[in-house]
Short mmCIF file of C-alpha atoms in Angstrom, two decimals:
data_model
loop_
_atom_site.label_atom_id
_atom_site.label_comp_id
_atom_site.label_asym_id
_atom_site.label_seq_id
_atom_site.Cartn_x
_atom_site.Cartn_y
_atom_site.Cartn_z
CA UNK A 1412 0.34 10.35 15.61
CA UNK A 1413 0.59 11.57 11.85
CA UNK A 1414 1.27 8.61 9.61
CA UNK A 1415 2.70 7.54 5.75
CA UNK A 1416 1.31 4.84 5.52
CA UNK A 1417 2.90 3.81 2.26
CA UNK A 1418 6.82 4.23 1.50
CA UNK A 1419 9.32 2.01 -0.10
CA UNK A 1420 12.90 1.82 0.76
CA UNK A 1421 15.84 0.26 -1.42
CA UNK A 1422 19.22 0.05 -2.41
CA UNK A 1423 18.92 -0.50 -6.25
CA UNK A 1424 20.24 -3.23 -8.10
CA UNK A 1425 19.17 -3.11 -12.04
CA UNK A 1426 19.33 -6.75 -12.08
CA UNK A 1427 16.53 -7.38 -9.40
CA UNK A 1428 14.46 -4.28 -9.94
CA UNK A 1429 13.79 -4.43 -13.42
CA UNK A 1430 10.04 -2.94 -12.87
CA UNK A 1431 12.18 0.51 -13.06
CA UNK A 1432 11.68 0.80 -16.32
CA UNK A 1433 13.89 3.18 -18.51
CA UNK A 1434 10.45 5.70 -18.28
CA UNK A 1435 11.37 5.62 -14.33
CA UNK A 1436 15.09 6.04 -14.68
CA UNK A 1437 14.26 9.10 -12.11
CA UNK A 1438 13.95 6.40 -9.51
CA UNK A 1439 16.79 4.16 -10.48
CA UNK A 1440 19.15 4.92 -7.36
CA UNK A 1441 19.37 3.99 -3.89
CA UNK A 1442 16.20 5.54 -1.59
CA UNK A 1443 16.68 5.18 2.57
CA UNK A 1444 15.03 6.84 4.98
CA UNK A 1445 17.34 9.63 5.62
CA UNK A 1446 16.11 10.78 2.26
CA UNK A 1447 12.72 11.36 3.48
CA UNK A 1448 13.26 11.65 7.46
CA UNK A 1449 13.53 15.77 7.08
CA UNK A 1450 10.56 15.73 4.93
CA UNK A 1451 8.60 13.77 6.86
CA UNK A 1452 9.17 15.91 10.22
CA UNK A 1453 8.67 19.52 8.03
CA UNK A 1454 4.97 17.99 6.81
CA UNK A 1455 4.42 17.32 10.16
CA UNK A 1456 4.61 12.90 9.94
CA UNK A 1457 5.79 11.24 12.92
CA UNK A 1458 6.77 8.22 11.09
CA UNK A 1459 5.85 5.70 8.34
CA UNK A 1460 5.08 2.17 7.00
CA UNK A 1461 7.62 0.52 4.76
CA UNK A 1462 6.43 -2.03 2.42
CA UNK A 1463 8.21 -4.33 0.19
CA UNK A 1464 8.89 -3.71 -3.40
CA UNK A 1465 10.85 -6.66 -4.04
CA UNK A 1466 9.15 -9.75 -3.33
CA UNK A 1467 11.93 -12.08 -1.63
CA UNK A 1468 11.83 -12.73 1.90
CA UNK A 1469 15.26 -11.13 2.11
CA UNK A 1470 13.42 -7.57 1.54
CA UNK A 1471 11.33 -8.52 4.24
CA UNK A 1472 14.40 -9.09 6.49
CA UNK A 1473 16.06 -5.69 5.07
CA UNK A 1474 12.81 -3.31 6.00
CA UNK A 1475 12.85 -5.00 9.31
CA UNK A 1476 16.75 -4.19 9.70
CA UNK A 1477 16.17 -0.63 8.51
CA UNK A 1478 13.66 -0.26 11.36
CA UNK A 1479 15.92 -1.56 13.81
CA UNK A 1480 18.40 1.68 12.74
CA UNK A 1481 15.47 4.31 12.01
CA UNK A 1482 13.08 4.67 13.99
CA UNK A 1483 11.19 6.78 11.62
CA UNK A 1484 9.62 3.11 10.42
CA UNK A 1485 6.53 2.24 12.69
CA UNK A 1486 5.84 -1.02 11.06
CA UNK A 1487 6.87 -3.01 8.24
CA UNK A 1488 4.78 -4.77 5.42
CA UNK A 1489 6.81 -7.49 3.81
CA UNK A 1490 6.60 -10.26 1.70
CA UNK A 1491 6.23 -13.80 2.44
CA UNK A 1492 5.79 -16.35 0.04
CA UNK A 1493 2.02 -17.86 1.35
CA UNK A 1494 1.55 -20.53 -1.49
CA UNK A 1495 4.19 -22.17 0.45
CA UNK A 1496 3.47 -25.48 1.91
CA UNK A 1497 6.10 -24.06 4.43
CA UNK A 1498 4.00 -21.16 4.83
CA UNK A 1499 3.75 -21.84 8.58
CA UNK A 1500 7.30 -21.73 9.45
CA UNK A 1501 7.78 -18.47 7.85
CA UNK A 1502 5.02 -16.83 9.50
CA UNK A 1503 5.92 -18.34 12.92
CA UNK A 1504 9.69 -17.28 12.34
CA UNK A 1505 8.22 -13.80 10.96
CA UNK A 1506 5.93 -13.48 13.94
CA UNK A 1507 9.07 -12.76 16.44
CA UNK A 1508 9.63 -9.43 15.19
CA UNK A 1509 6.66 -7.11 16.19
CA UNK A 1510 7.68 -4.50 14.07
CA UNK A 1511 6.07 -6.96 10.88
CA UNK A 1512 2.58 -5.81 10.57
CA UNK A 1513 1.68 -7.69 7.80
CA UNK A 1514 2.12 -8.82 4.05
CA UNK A 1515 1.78 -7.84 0.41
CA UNK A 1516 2.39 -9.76 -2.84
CA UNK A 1517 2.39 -7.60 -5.70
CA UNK A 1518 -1.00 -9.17 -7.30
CA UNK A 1519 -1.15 -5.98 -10.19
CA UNK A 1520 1.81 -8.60 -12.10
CA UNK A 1521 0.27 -11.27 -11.94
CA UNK A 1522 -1.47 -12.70 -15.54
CA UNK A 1523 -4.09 -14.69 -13.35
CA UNK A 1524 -7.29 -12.82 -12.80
CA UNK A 1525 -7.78 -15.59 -10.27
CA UNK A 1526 -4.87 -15.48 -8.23
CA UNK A 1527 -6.02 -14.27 -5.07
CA UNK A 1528 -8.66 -17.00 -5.40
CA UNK A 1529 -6.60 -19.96 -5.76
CA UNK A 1530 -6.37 -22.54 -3.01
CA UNK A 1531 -2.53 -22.67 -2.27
CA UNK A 1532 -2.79 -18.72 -1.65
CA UNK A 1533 -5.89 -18.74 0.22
CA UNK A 1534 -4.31 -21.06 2.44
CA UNK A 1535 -1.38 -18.30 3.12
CA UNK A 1536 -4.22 -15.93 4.10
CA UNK A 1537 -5.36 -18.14 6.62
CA UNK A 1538 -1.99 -18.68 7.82
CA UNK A 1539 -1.87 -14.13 8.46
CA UNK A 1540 -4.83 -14.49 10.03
CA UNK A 1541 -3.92 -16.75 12.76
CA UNK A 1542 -0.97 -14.93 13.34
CA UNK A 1543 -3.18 -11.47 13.23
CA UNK A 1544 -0.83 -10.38 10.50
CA UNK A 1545 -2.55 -7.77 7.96
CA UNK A 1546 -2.78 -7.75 4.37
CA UNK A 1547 -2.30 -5.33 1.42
CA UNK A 1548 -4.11 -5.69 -1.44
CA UNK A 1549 -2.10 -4.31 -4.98
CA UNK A 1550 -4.24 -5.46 -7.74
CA UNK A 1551 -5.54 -4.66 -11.28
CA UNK A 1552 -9.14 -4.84 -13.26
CA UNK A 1553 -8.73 -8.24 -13.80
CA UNK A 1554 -8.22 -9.47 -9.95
CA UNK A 1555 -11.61 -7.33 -9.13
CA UNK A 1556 -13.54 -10.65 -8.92
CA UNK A 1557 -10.99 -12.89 -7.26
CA UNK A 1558 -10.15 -9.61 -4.63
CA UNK A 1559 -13.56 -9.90 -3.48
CA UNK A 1560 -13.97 -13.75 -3.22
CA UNK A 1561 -10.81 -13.65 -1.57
CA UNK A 1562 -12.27 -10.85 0.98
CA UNK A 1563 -15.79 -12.62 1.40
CA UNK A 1564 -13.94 -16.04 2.12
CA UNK A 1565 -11.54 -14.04 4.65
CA UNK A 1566 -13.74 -12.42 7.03
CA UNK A 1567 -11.58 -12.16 9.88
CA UNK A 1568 -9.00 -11.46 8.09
CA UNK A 1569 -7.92 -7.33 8.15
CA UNK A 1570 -7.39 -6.53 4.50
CA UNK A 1571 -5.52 -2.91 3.02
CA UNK A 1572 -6.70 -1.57 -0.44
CA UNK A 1573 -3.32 0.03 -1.83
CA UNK A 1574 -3.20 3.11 -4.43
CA UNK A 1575 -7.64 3.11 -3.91
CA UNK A 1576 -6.87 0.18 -6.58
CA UNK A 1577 -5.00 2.60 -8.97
CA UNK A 1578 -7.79 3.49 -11.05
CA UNK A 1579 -7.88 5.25 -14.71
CA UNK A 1580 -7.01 8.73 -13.79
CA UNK A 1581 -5.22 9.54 -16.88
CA UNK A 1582 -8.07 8.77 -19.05
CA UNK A 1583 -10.70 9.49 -16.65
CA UNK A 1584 -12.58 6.14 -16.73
CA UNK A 1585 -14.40 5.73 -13.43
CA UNK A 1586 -17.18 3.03 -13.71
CA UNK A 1587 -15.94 -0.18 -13.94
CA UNK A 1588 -13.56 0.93 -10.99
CA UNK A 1589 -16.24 2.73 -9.03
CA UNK A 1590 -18.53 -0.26 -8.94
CA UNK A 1591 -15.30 -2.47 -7.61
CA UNK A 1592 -14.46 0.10 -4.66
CA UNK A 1593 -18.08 0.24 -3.62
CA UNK A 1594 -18.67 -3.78 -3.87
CA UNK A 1595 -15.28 -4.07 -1.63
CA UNK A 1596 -16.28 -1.17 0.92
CA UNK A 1597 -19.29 -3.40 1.57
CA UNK A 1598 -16.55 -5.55 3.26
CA UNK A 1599 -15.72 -4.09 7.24
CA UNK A 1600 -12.75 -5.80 7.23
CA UNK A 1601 -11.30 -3.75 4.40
CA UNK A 1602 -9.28 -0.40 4.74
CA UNK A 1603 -8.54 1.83 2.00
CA UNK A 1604 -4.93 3.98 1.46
CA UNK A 1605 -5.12 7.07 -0.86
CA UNK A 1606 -2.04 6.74 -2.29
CA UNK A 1607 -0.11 6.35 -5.20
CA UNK A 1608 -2.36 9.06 -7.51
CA UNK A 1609 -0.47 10.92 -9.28
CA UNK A 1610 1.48 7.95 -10.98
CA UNK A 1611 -1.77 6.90 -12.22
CA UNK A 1612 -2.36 10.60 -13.58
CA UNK A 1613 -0.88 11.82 -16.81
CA UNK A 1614 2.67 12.09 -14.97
CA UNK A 1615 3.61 16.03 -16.50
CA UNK A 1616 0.18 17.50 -17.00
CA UNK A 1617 -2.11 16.34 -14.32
CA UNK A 1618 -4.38 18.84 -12.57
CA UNK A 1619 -6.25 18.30 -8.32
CA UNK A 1620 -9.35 18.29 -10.16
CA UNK A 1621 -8.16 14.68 -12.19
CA UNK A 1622 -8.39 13.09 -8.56
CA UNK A 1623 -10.75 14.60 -6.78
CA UNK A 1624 -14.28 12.24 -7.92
CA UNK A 1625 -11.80 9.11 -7.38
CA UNK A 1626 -10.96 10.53 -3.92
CA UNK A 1627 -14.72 11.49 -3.39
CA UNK A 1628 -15.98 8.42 -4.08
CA UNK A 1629 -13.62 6.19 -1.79
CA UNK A 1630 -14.45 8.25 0.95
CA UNK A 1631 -18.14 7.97 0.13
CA UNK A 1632 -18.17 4.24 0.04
CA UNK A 1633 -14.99 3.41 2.79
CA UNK A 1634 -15.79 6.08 4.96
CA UNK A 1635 -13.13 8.15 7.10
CA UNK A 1636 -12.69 5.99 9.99
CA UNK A 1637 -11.75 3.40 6.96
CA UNK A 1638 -9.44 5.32 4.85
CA UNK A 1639 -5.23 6.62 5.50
CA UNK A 1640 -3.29 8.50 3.64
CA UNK A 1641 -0.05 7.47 1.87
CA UNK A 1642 2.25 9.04 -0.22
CA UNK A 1643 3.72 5.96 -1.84
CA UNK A 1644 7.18 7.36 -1.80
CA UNK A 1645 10.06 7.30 -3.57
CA UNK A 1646 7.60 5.74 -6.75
CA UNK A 1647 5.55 9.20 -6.50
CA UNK A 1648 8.54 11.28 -7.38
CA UNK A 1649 7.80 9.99 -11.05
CA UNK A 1650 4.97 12.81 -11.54
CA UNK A 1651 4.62 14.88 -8.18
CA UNK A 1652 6.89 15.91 -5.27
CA UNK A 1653 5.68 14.70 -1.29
CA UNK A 1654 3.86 18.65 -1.23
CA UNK A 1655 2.39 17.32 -4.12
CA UNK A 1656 1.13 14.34 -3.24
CA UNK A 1657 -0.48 15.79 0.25
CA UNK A 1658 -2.33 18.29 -1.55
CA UNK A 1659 -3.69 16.09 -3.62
CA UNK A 1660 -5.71 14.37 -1.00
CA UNK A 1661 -6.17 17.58 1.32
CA UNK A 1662 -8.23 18.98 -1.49
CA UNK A 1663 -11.06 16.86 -0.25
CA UNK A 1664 -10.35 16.16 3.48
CA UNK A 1665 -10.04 19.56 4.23
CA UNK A 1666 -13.82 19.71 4.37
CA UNK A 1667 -13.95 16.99 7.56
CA UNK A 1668 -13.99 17.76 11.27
CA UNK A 1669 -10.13 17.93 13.38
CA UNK A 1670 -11.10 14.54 14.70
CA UNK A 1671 -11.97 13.21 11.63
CA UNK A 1672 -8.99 14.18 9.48
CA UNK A 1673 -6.60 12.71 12.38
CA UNK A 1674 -7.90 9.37 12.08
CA UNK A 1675 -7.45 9.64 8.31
CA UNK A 1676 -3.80 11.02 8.56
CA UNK A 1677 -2.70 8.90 11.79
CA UNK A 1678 -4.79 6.89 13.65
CA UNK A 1679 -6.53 4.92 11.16
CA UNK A 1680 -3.35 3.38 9.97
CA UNK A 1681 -2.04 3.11 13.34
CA UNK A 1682 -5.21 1.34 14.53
CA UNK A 1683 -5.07 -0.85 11.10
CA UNK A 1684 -1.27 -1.86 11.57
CA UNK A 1685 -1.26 -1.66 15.71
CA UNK A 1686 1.52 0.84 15.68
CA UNK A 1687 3.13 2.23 18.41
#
């Protein structure tokens, strides 16, 4: 099975998605599935994850009702407020519909460098592991520490890396970030998407060879059998079409064995998320 692991879905509301900026105003509109379904099948995807980009448990509720109408969406990952002290009953309630894989909370937005370190949220990571609910990981610089405290505190706990932790392509920094993705690769309960690139890249003059050591060196330190592609669609569209944002990343897997680039395309993320 061939799967995007990484794709958004909304019906846009300028008063509750204000992180479209006016820069993004490309993106301000309405995105289903039926937008991508044809895509999807001519680039040869059977399917995809959808994970939140509004961080209410009503979007969770919304990806899980757009799954239950296209079947295009193999697994959700919503949101779910863990610094709850009701964190429990949500998960429990969460927990009876098996197409919610897991969880993200959108950690790059946060001012706190020690977010993902802080009791009341640690906590809510213990609740997704009881459950066996996954985790993905959005984060900035300054979370680097708390990620991996969070991680080495967690070890049962099945963690994703989104957007290979959306380093400085633009300007072509690499080791601050670098040291990060090889520190957190140490961890086997982490996973890795390649995803999200381009956006990080100078959005109208970016060139493969911007991405390729940042793709190099999370497959060096994750491994393939660790890594998944995804194209982190409709938020891609800002600097490169879906083509686009599969070539990126085939620039370097093309190199792997047939075995090895259908665990990176498909069955990693299936085994990650237990799709079916």
């Amino acid at each position: 099975m061939r799967i995007d692991a990484h794709q958004h879905f909304w019906l846009y509301n300028a008063e509750r998605d204000t992180w479209i900026t006016e820069e993004m105003s490309l993106i301000r509109r309405n995105f289903l599935p039926n937008d991508i379904s044809q895509t999807l099948k001519d680039n040869g995807f059977d399917g995809a994850v959808a994970v939140q980009a509004d961080q209410s448990h009503a979007e969770t509720k919304f990806l899980v009702e757009l799954s239950q109408v296209y079947k295009m969406i193999k697994g959700v990952v919503g949101w779910v407020d863990l610094r709850s002290p009701h964190i429990g009953e949500y998960l429990e309630e969460f927990s009876k519909y098996p197409v919610i894989k897991g969880f993200r909370h959108i950690v790059e937005a946060e001012e706190d460098g020690d977010f993902l370190s802080r009791d009341e949220f640690l906590k809510g990571i213990e609740g997704l592991t009881k459950y066996n609910f996954t985790y993905d990981l959005l984060i900035r610089p300054v979370h680097y520490a708390s990620t991996l405290e969070c991680v080495r505190n967690n070890p049962e706990q099945k963690f994703m890396l989104d957007h290979i932790a959306k380093p400085p392509i633009k300007s072509q920094a690499f080791d601050e970030w670098a040291l990060f993705i090889e520190s957190l690769a140490s961890f086997p309960n982490v996973y890795c998407k390649v995803s999200g690139l381009a956006t990080e890249a100078d959005w109208t003059n970016w060139r493969l060879d911007h991405f390729s050591p940042y793709i190099a060196h999370v497959l060096r330190c994750f491994g393939i059998r660790r890594t998944c592609f995804g194209s982190d669609w409709p938020v891609c569209l800002l600097a490169a079409s879906y083509e686009q944002s599969i070539e990126i990343v085939s620039q370097i897997i093309g190199d792997y064995s047939v075995e090895e680039q259908q665990c990176f395309w498909g069955q990693n993320a299936v085994d990650f998320y237990q799709l079916t």
